[in-house]
């Protein structure tokens, strides 16, 4: 299984400031045949189901604000929120779909400072 | 916008079989992959398995011996059966659309395993 880890476990950022969350996979999720990274990011608020933010490591899902961006390749990835809004308080998780079983990171809890 | 809704017992006894159904509305079961994912209290998300609308399946090896996922295209539903449950199977169970990234999720249903 590909093990996903995230850092930090939690962070607090001031409104309007940048938030950066890191995700690392135990093996590369880059498919060299199509040069695509098989990685997604989700936002999970209490009492709600997770919401897809990004797939292919950097492609925003339709309707996701452009303050959310994804980057990275191979085994190291980053989710950036360029200007934190109050509604962004949530747990953020990464997920690889390079191989079965699909696996998720443990989540990073994001709060307002 | 597709909507998914889980249904089934919220309490299951140890050693029995957990059974959940996901009803899909606002779209067709075909031609998509449909997954079951769970989240134990205080833990991260765990993918259980998926089924293609045609009926082909893929399961998490850690659960494979106990899991069956099936689809009923005539009812626009798919189902999960997890046998021989223990307290470790207590979790919020989500049904979802997707076999790679997960694009749509149900609200989730808490299933507690307890006598």
Coordinates of N, CA and C in Angstrom, one line a residue:
Chain A
X1 N 0.8 -1.2 0.0 CA 0.0 0.0 0.0 C 0.9 1.3 0.0
X2 N 0.4 2.3 -0.7 CA 1.1 3.6 -0.6 C 0.6 4.3 0.6
X3 N 1.5 4.7 1.5 CA 1.2 5.4 2.7 C 1.3 6.9 2.5
X4 N 0.3 7.6 2.9 CA 0.3 9.0 2.7 C 0.5 9.7 4.1
X5 N 1.4 10.6 4.2 CA 1.6 11.4 5.4 C 1.4 12.8 5.1
X6 N 1.0 13.6 6.1 CA 0.8 15.0 6.0 C 1.5 15.8 7.1
X7 N 1.8 17.0 6.8 CA 2.4 17.9 7.8 C 1.9 19.4 7.5
X8 N 1.7 20.2 8.5 CA 1.7 19.7 9.9 C 0.4 19.0 10.3
X9 N 0.3 18.5 11.5 CA -1.0 17.9 11.9 C -2.1 18.9 12.0
X10 N -1.7 20.1 12.5 CA -2.6 21.2 12.6 C -1.9 22.5 12.4
X11 N -2.6 23.6 12.0 CA -2.0 24.9 11.9 C -3.1 25.9 12.0
X12 N -2.7 27.1 12.4 CA -3.6 28.3 12.6 C -3.0 29.4 11.8
X13 N -3.8 30.0 11.0 CA -3.3 31.1 10.1 C -4.3 32.3 10.2
X14 N -3.8 33.5 10.1 CA -4.6 34.7 10.2 C -5.5 34.8 9.0
X15 N -6.6 35.4 9.1 CA -7.5 35.7 8.0 C -6.7 36.5 6.9
X16 N -6.8 36.1 5.7 CA -6.1 36.8 4.6 C -4.7 36.4 4.4
X17 N -4.2 35.6 5.3 CA -2.8 35.1 5.1 C -2.8 33.7 4.3
X18 N -1.6 33.3 4.0 CA -1.4 32.1 3.2 C -1.3 30.9 4.1
X19 N -2.0 29.8 3.7 CA -1.9 28.5 4.5 C -1.3 27.5 3.5
X20 N -0.3 26.7 4.0 CA 0.4 25.7 3.2 C 0.3 24.4 4.0
X21 N -0.2 23.4 3.3 CA -0.3 22.0 3.8 C 0.5 21.1 2.9
X22 N 1.3 20.2 3.6 CA 2.2 19.3 2.8 C 1.7 17.9 2.9
X23 N 1.9 17.1 1.8 CA 1.5 15.7 1.7 C 2.7 15.0 1.1
X24 N 3.0 13.8 1.6 CA 4.1 13.0 1.1 C 3.6 11.6 0.9
X25 N 3.9 11.0 -0.2 CA 3.6 9.6 -0.4 C 4.8 8.7 -0.3
X26 N 4.6 7.4 0.1 CA 5.7 6.5 0.4 C 6.4 6.0 -0.9
X27 N 5.7 6.2 -2.0 CA 6.3 6.0 -3.3 C 5.7 6.9 -4.3
X28 N 6.4 7.1 -5.4 CA 6.0 8.1 -6.4 C 4.6 7.7 -6.9
X29 N 3.8 8.8 -7.1 CA 2.4 8.6 -7.7 C 2.4 9.3 -9.1
X30 N 3.6 9.5 -9.6 CA 3.7 10.1 -11.0 C 3.8 8.9 -12.0
X31 N 2.8 9.0 -12.9 CA 2.8 8.0 -14.0 C 3.6 8.6 -15.2
X32 N 4.8 8.0 -15.4 CA 5.7 8.6 -16.4 C 5.1 8.5 -17.8
X33 N 4.2 7.6 -18.1 CA 3.6 7.5 -19.4 C 2.7 8.6 -19.8
X34 N 2.1 9.3 -18.8 CA 1.2 10.4 -19.2 C 1.7 11.7 -18.4
X35 N 2.7 11.6 -17.6 CA 3.3 12.7 -16.8 C 2.2 13.3 -15.9
X36 N 1.3 12.4 -15.3 CA 0.3 12.9 -14.4 C 0.6 12.4 -13.0
X37 N 0.4 13.2 -12.0 CA 0.5 12.8 -10.6 C -0.9 12.4 -10.1
X38 N -1.0 11.2 -9.6 CA -2.3 10.6 -9.3 C -2.7 11.0 -7.8
X39 N -2.9 12.3 -7.6 CA -3.1 12.8 -6.2 C -4.3 13.8 -6.2
X40 N -5.1 13.7 -5.2 CA -6.2 14.6 -5.0 C -6.2 15.2 -3.6
X41 N -6.9 16.3 -3.4 CA -7.0 17.0 -2.1 C -8.5 17.2 -1.8
X42 N -8.8 17.0 -0.5 CA -10.2 17.2 -0.1 C -10.3 18.1 1.1
X43 N -11.4 18.8 1.2 CA -11.7 19.6 2.4 C -12.9 18.9 3.1
X44 N -12.7 18.8 4.5 CA -13.7 18.1 5.3 C -14.1 19.0 6.5
X45 N -15.4 19.4 6.4 CA -15.9 20.2 7.6 C -16.7 19.3 8.5
X46 N -16.8 19.6 9.8 CA -17.6 18.8 10.7 C -19.0 18.6 10.3
X47 N -19.5 17.4 10.3 CA -20.9 17.2 10.0 C -21.2 17.2 8.5
X48 N -20.2 17.3 7.7 CA -20.4 17.3 6.2 C -19.5 16.3 5.6
X49 N -19.9 15.8 4.4 CA -19.0 14.9 3.7 C -17.8 15.6 3.2
X50 N -16.7 14.9 2.9 CA -15.5 15.6 2.3 C -15.9 16.2 0.9
X51 N -15.2 17.2 0.6 CA -15.4 17.9 -0.7 C -14.1 17.9 -1.5
X52 N -14.3 17.4 -2.8 CA -13.1 17.4 -3.7 C -12.7 18.8 -4.0
X53 N -11.4 19.1 -3.8 CA -10.9 20.4 -4.2 C -10.0 20.3 -5.5
X54 N -9.1 19.3 -5.5 CA -8.1 19.2 -6.5 C -7.8 17.8 -6.9
X55 N -7.6 17.5 -8.2 CA -7.2 16.2 -8.7 C -6.1 16.4 -9.7
X56 N -5.4 15.3 -10.1 CA -4.2 15.4 -10.9 C -3.2 16.4 -10.2
X57 N -3.2 16.5 -8.9 CA -2.3 17.2 -8.1 C -2.5 18.7 -8.2
X58 N -3.0 19.2 -9.3 CA -3.1 20.7 -9.5 C -4.3 21.2 -10.2
X59 N -5.2 20.3 -10.6 CA -6.4 20.7 -11.3 C -7.5 20.9 -10.4
X60 N -8.0 22.2 -10.3 CA -9.1 22.5 -9.4 C -10.4 21.9 -9.9
X61 N -11.2 21.4 -9.0 CA -12.5 20.9 -9.3 C -13.4 22.1 -9.7
X62 N -14.4 21.9 -10.5 CA -15.3 23.0 -10.9 C -16.0 23.6 -9.7
X63 N -15.9 25.0 -9.6 CA -16.6 25.6 -8.5 C -15.7 25.9 -7.3
X64 N -14.5 25.4 -7.3 CA -13.6 25.6 -6.2 C -12.9 26.9 -6.4
X65 N -12.9 27.8 -5.4 CA -12.3 29.1 -5.5 C -10.8 29.0 -5.9
X66 N -10.4 30.0 -6.7 CA -9.0 30.0 -7.2 C -7.9 30.3 -6.1
X67 N -8.4 30.6 -4.9 CA -7.4 30.8 -3.8 C -6.8 29.4 -3.4
X68 N -7.5 28.3 -3.8 CA -6.9 27.0 -3.5 C -6.1 26.5 -4.7
X69 N -4.9 26.1 -4.4 CA -4.0 25.6 -5.5 C -3.2 24.4 -5.0
X70 N -2.9 23.5 -5.9 CA -2.1 22.3 -5.6 C -0.8 22.3 -6.5
X71 N 0.2 21.8 -5.9 CA 1.5 21.7 -6.6 C 2.3 20.5 -6.1
X72 N 3.4 20.2 -6.8 CA 4.2 19.1 -6.4 C 4.2 18.0 -7.4
X73 N 5.1 17.0 -7.2 CA 5.3 15.9 -8.2 C 6.0 14.8 -7.5
X74 N 5.7 13.6 -8.0 CA 6.4 12.4 -7.5 C 5.9 12.0 -6.1
X75 N 6.6 12.4 -5.1 CA 6.2 12.0 -3.7 C 5.9 13.2 -2.8
X76 N 6.1 14.4 -3.3 CA 5.9 15.6 -2.4 C 4.9 16.6 -3.0
X77 N 3.9 16.9 -2.2 CA 2.8 17.7 -2.7 C 2.4 18.8 -1.7
X78 N 1.9 19.9 -2.2 CA 1.5 21.0 -1.4 C 0.1 21.5 -1.8
X79 N -0.7 21.8 -0.8 CA -2.0 22.5 -1.0 C -1.8 23.9 -0.4
X80 N -2.1 24.9 -1.2 CA -1.9 26.3 -0.7 C -3.3 27.0 -0.8
X81 N -3.6 27.7 0.3 CA -4.7 28.6 0.3 C -4.1 30.0 0.3
X82 N -4.3 30.8 -0.7 CA -3.5 32.0 -0.9 C -3.9 33.1 0.1
X83 N -5.2 33.1 0.4 CA -5.7 34.2 1.3 C -6.8 33.5 2.1
X84 N -6.5 33.2 3.4 CA -7.5 32.4 4.2 C -8.7 33.1 4.5
X85 N -9.9 32.4 4.2 CA -11.2 33.0 4.6 C -11.7 32.2 5.7
X86 N -12.7 32.7 6.4 CA -13.3 32.1 7.6 C -13.9 30.7 7.3
X87 N -14.4 30.6 6.1 CA -15.1 29.4 5.7 C -14.1 28.3 5.3
X88 N -12.8 28.6 5.3 CA -11.9 27.6 5.0 C -11.4 26.7 6.2
X89 N -11.9 27.0 7.3 CA -11.6 26.2 8.5 C -12.2 24.8 8.3
X90 N -11.3 23.9 8.3 CA -11.7 22.5 8.0 C -10.5 21.6 8.2
X91 N -10.7 20.3 8.0 CA -9.6 19.3 7.9 C -9.3 19.1 6.4
X92 N -8.0 19.1 6.0 CA -7.7 18.9 4.6 C -6.9 17.6 4.5
X93 N -7.3 16.7 3.5 CA -6.6 15.4 3.3 C -6.2 15.3 1.9
X94 N -5.1 14.6 1.7 CA -4.7 14.2 0.4 C -5.0 12.7 0.2
X95 N -5.0 12.3 -1.1 CA -5.4 10.9 -1.4 C -4.6 10.5 -2.7
X96 N -4.1 9.3 -2.7 CA -3.5 8.9 -4.0 C -4.4 7.9 -4.7
X97 N -4.4 8.0 -6.0 CA -5.2 7.0 -6.8 C -4.3 6.3 -7.8
X98 N -3.0 6.3 -7.5 CA -2.0 5.6 -8.4 C -2.2 4.1 -8.4
X99 N -2.5 3.6 -7.2 CA -2.6 2.2 -7.1 C -3.6 1.8 -6.0
X100 N -4.2 0.6 -6.2 CA -5.1 0.0 -5.2 C -4.4 -0.6 -4.1
X101 N -4.8 -0.4 -2.8 CA -5.9 0.4 -2.4 C -5.7 1.9 -2.5
X102 N -6.8 2.6 -2.8 CA -6.8 4.1 -2.7 C -6.5 4.4 -1.2
X103 N -5.6 5.3 -1.0 CA -5.2 5.6 0.4 C -5.3 7.1 0.6
X104 N -5.6 7.5 1.8 CA -5.7 8.9 2.2 C -4.7 9.3 3.3
X105 N -4.3 10.5 3.3 CA -3.5 11.0 4.4 C -4.4 11.2 5.6
X106 N -3.7 11.4 6.8 CA -4.4 11.5 8.1 C -5.2 12.8 8.3
X107 N -4.9 13.8 7.5 CA -5.6 15.1 7.6 C -4.7 16.1 8.3
X108 N -5.0 17.4 7.9 CA -4.4 18.5 8.6 C -5.5 19.4 9.0
X109 N -5.6 19.8 10.3 CA -6.6 20.6 10.8 C -6.2 22.1 10.6
X110 N -7.0 22.9 9.9 CA -6.7 24.3 9.7 C -7.7 25.2 10.5
X111 N -7.1 26.1 11.3 CA -7.9 27.0 12.1 C -7.5 28.4 11.8
X112 N -8.3 29.3 12.3 CA -8.0 30.8 12.3 C -7.2 31.2 13.5
X113 N -6.1 31.9 13.2 CA -5.3 32.4 14.3 C -5.9 33.7 14.9
Chain B
X1 N -26.9 17.8 -10.6 CA -25.9 17.5 -9.5 C -26.3 16.2 -8.9
X2 N -25.5 15.2 -9.0 CA -25.8 13.9 -8.4 C -25.9 14.0 -6.9
X3 N -26.8 13.2 -6.3 CA -26.9 13.2 -4.9 C -26.9 11.7 -4.4
X4 N -26.2 11.4 -3.3 CA -26.1 10.1 -2.8 C -26.6 10.0 -1.4
X5 N -27.3 9.0 -1.0 CA -27.9 8.8 0.3 C -27.7 7.4 0.8
X6 N -27.0 7.3 1.9 CA -26.8 6.0 2.5 C -28.0 5.6 3.4
X7 N -28.3 4.3 3.5 CA -29.3 3.9 4.4 C -29.0 2.5 4.9
X8 N -29.4 2.2 6.1 CA -29.2 0.9 6.7 C -29.1 1.1 8.2
X9 N -29.0 -0.1 8.9 CA -29.0 0.0 10.4 C -27.8 0.8 11.0
X10 N -28.1 1.5 12.0 CA -27.0 2.3 12.7 C -26.3 1.5 13.8
X11 N -26.8 0.3 14.1 CA -26.3 -0.5 15.1 C -26.2 -2.0 14.7
X12 N -25.1 -2.6 14.7 CA -24.9 -4.0 14.3 C -24.2 -4.7 15.4
X13 N -24.6 -5.9 15.7 CA -23.9 -6.7 16.7 C -22.6 -7.3 16.2
X14 N -21.7 -7.5 17.1 CA -20.4 -8.2 16.8 C -20.7 -9.5 16.1
X15 N -19.9 -9.9 15.1 CA -19.9 -11.1 14.4 C -21.0 -11.1 13.3
X16 N -21.9 -10.1 13.3 CA -22.9 -10.1 12.3 C -22.5 -9.3 11.0
X17 N -23.4 -9.2 10.1 CA -23.0 -8.5 8.8 C -23.6 -7.2 8.7
X18 N -22.8 -6.2 8.4 CA -23.2 -4.8 8.2 C -23.7 -4.7 6.8
X19 N -24.9 -4.1 6.6 CA -25.4 -3.9 5.3 C -25.9 -2.5 5.1
X20 N -25.4 -1.9 4.0 CA -25.8 -0.5 3.7 C -26.1 -0.4 2.2
X21 N -27.0 0.5 1.9 CA -27.4 0.8 0.5 C -27.2 2.2 0.2
X22 N -26.8 2.5 -0.9 CA -26.6 3.9 -1.4 C -27.6 4.2 -2.6
X23 N -28.5 5.1 -2.4 CA -29.4 5.5 -3.4 C -28.9 6.8 -4.2
X24 N -28.8 6.6 -5.5 CA -28.2 7.7 -6.3 C -29.4 8.4 -7.0
X25 N -29.4 9.8 -6.9 CA -30.5 10.6 -7.6 C -29.8 11.7 -8.3
X26 N -30.5 12.2 -9.3 CA -30.0 13.3 -10.1 C -29.0 12.9 -11.1
X27 N -28.9 11.6 -11.3 CA -27.9 11.1 -12.3 C -28.0 9.6 -12.4
X28 N -27.4 9.0 -13.4 CA -27.5 7.6 -13.6 C -26.3 6.9 -13.0
X29 N -26.5 5.7 -12.6 CA -25.4 4.8 -12.1 C -24.4 4.6 -13.2
X30 N -24.8 4.6 -14.4 CA -23.8 4.4 -15.5 C -23.4 5.7 -16.1
X31 N -22.2 5.8 -16.5 CA -21.1 4.8 -16.6 C -20.0 5.1 -15.6
X32 N -20.4 5.1 -14.4 CA -19.4 5.5 -13.3 C -18.9 4.4 -12.4
X33 N -17.8 4.7 -11.7 CA -17.4 3.9 -10.6 C -18.0 4.4 -9.3
X34 N -18.4 3.5 -8.4 CA -19.0 3.9 -7.1 C -18.3 3.2 -6.0
X35 N -17.9 4.1 -5.0 CA -17.1 3.6 -3.9 C -17.8 3.6 -2.5
X36 N -17.2 2.8 -1.6 CA -17.6 2.9 -0.2 C -16.3 3.3 0.5
X37 N -16.4 4.3 1.4 CA -15.3 4.8 2.2 C -15.8 4.9 3.6
X38 N -14.9 4.7 4.6 CA -15.3 4.8 6.0 C -14.3 5.7 6.8
X39 N -14.8 6.2 7.9 CA -13.9 7.0 8.8 C -14.2 6.6 10.2
X40 N -13.4 5.8 10.8 CA -13.6 5.5 12.3 C -13.4 6.8 13.1
X41 N -14.1 6.8 14.3 CA -14.0 8.0 15.1 C -12.6 8.4 15.4
X42 N -12.3 9.7 15.1 CA -11.0 10.2 15.4 C -9.9 9.8 14.5
X43 N -10.2 9.1 13.4 CA -9.2 8.6 12.5 C -9.4 9.1 11.1
X44 N -8.5 8.7 10.2 CA -8.6 9.2 8.8 C -9.5 8.3 8.0
X45 N -9.7 8.7 6.7 CA -10.5 8.0 5.8 C -9.9 6.7 5.3
X46 N -10.7 5.7 5.1 CA -10.3 4.4 4.6 C -11.2 3.9 3.5
X47 N -10.6 3.7 2.3 CA -11.3 3.2 1.2 C -11.6 1.7 1.4
X48 N -12.9 1.4 1.2 CA -13.3 0.0 1.3 C -13.3 -0.8 0.0
X49 N -13.8 -0.1 -1.0 CA -13.8 -0.7 -2.3 C -14.7 0.0 -3.3
X50 N -14.7 -0.4 -4.6 CA -15.6 0.2 -5.5 C -16.2 -0.8 -6.5
X51 N -17.2 -0.4 -7.1 CA -17.9 -1.2 -8.1 C -18.1 -0.3 -9.4
X52 N -17.9 -0.9 -10.5 CA -18.2 -0.2 -11.8 C -19.7 -0.5 -12.1
X53 N -20.3 0.3 -12.8 CA -21.8 0.1 -13.1 C -22.1 -1.2 -13.7
X54 N -21.1 -1.8 -14.4 CA -21.2 -3.1 -15.1 C -21.1 -4.2 -14.1
X55 N -20.6 -3.9 -12.9 CA -20.6 -5.0 -11.9 C -19.2 -5.4 -11.4
X56 N -18.1 -5.0 -12.2 CA -16.8 -5.3 -11.8 C -16.4 -4.6 -10.5
X57 N -15.6 -5.3 -9.7 CA -15.3 -4.7 -8.3 C -13.8 -4.7 -8.1
X58 N -13.4 -3.9 -7.1 CA -12.1 -3.9 -6.6 C -12.2 -3.5 -5.1
X59 N -11.5 -4.3 -4.3 CA -11.6 -4.1 -2.8 C -10.3 -3.8 -2.2
X60 N -10.3 -3.2 -1.0 CA -9.2 -3.0 -0.2 C -8.7 -4.4 0.3
X61 N -7.5 -4.8 0.0 CA -7.0 -6.1 0.4 C -7.2 -6.3 1.9
X62 N -7.1 -5.3 2.7 CA -7.2 -5.4 4.2 C -8.7 -5.9 4.6
X63 N -9.6 -5.7 3.7 CA -11.0 -6.0 4.0 C -11.6 -7.0 3.1
X64 N -10.9 -7.4 2.1 CA -11.4 -8.1 0.9 C -12.1 -9.4 1.3
X65 N -11.6 -10.1 2.3 CA -12.3 -11.4 2.7 C -13.6 -11.2 3.3
X66 N -14.0 -10.0 3.7 CA -15.2 -9.7 4.4 C -16.2 -8.8 3.6
X67 N -15.8 -8.3 2.5 CA -16.5 -7.2 1.8 C -17.2 -7.8 0.5
X68 N -18.4 -7.3 0.3 CA -19.1 -7.5 -1.0 C -19.8 -6.2 -1.4
X69 N -19.5 -5.7 -2.5 CA -20.2 -4.5 -3.1 C -21.0 -5.0 -4.3
X70 N -22.2 -4.6 -4.4 CA -23.1 -5.0 -5.5 C -23.8 -3.7 -6.0
X71 N -24.3 -3.8 -7.3 CA -25.0 -2.7 -7.9 C -26.3 -3.2 -8.4
X72 N -27.3 -2.3 -8.4 CA -28.7 -2.6 -9.0 C -29.0 -1.4 -9.9
X73 N -28.7 -1.5 -11.1 CA -28.8 -0.4 -12.0 C -30.3 -0.1 -12.2
X74 N -31.2 -1.0 -12.1 CA -32.6 -0.8 -12.3 C -33.2 0.2 -11.2
X75 N -32.5 0.1 -10.0 CA -33.0 0.9 -8.9 C -32.0 2.1 -8.6
X76 N -31.0 2.2 -9.5 CA -30.0 3.3 -9.3 C -29.4 3.2 -7.9
X77 N -29.0 2.0 -7.4 CA -28.5 1.8 -6.1 C -27.3 0.9 -6.2
X78 N -26.4 1.1 -5.2 CA -25.4 0.1 -4.9 C -25.3 -0.2 -3.4
X79 N -24.7 -1.3 -3.1 CA -24.8 -1.8 -1.7 C -23.4 -2.3 -1.2
X80 N -23.3 -2.3 0.1 CA -22.1 -2.8 0.8 C -22.6 -3.8 1.8
X81 N -21.9 -4.9 1.8 CA -22.0 -5.9 2.9 C -20.6 -6.2 3.5
X82 N -20.5 -6.1 4.8 CA -19.3 -6.3 5.5 C -19.6 -7.4 6.6
X83 N -19.0 -8.5 6.5 CA -19.3 -9.6 7.4 C -18.4 -9.7 8.6
X84 N -18.8 -10.4 9.6 CA -18.0 -10.7 10.8 C -17.5 -9.4 11.4
X85 N -18.4 -8.5 11.7 CA -17.9 -7.2 12.1 C -17.5 -7.2 13.6
X86 N -16.5 -6.3 13.9 CA -16.1 -6.1 15.3 C -16.2 -4.7 15.6
X87 N -15.8 -4.3 16.9 CA -15.9 -2.9 17.3 C -15.0 -2.0 16.4
X88 N -13.9 -2.6 15.8 CA -13.1 -1.9 14.9 C -13.7 -1.4 13.6
X89 N -14.9 -2.0 13.4 CA -15.6 -1.6 12.1 C -16.6 -0.4 12.4
X90 N -16.6 0.1 13.7 CA -17.4 1.2 14.0 C -16.9 2.4 13.3
X91 N -17.7 3.1 12.5 CA -17.2 4.2 11.7 C -18.4 5.0 11.0
X92 N -18.1 6.1 10.5 CA -19.1 6.8 9.5 C -18.8 6.2 8.2
X93 N -19.8 5.6 7.5 CA -19.6 5.0 6.2 C -20.2 6.0 5.2
X94 N -19.4 6.2 4.2 CA -19.8 7.1 3.1 C -19.9 6.3 1.8
X95 N -21.0 6.6 1.0 CA -21.0 6.1 -0.4 C -20.6 7.3 -1.2
X96 N -20.0 7.0 -2.4 CA -19.4 8.1 -3.1 C -19.3 7.7 -4.6
X97 N -19.2 8.7 -5.5 CA -18.9 8.4 -6.9 C -17.5 8.7 -7.2
X98 N -16.9 7.7 -7.8 CA -15.5 7.8 -8.2 C -14.7 6.5 -7.9
X99 N -13.8 6.2 -8.8 CA -12.9 5.1 -8.5 C -11.4 5.5 -8.5
X100 N -11.2 6.7 -8.7 CA -9.9 7.3 -8.6 C -10.0 8.5 -7.6
X101 N -10.0 9.7 -8.1 CA -10.5 10.8 -7.1 C -12.0 10.6 -6.9
X102 N -12.4 11.1 -5.7 CA -13.8 10.9 -5.3 C -14.5 12.2 -5.5
X103 N -15.4 12.3 -6.5 CA -16.0 13.5 -6.9 C -17.3 13.9 -6.2
X104 N -18.0 12.9 -5.7 CA -19.3 13.2 -5.0 C -19.4 12.3 -3.8
X105 N -19.9 12.8 -2.7 CA -20.0 11.9 -1.5 C -21.5 12.0 -0.9
X106 N -21.9 10.9 -0.3 CA -23.1 11.0 0.5 C -22.8 11.7 1.8
X107 N -23.8 11.9 2.6 CA -23.7 12.6 3.9 C -23.0 11.8 4.9
X108 N -23.0 10.4 4.7 CA -22.4 9.5 5.6 C -23.4 9.0 6.7
X109 N -23.2 7.8 7.1 CA -24.0 7.3 8.2 C -23.1 6.6 9.2
X110 N -23.4 6.8 10.4 CA -22.6 6.2 11.5 C -23.1 4.8 11.8
X111 N -22.3 3.9 11.7 CA -22.6 2.5 12.1 C -21.8 2.1 13.3
X112 N -22.4 1.7 14.3 CA -21.8 1.3 15.6 C -21.9 -0.2 15.7
X113 N -20.8 -0.8 16.0 CA -20.8 -2.3 16.3 C -20.8 -2.5 17.8
X114 N -21.8 -3.0 18.3 CA -21.9 -3.2 19.8 C -23.0 -4.2 20.1
X115 N -22.9 -4.9 21.2 CA -23.9 -5.9 21.6 C -24.9 -5.2 22.5

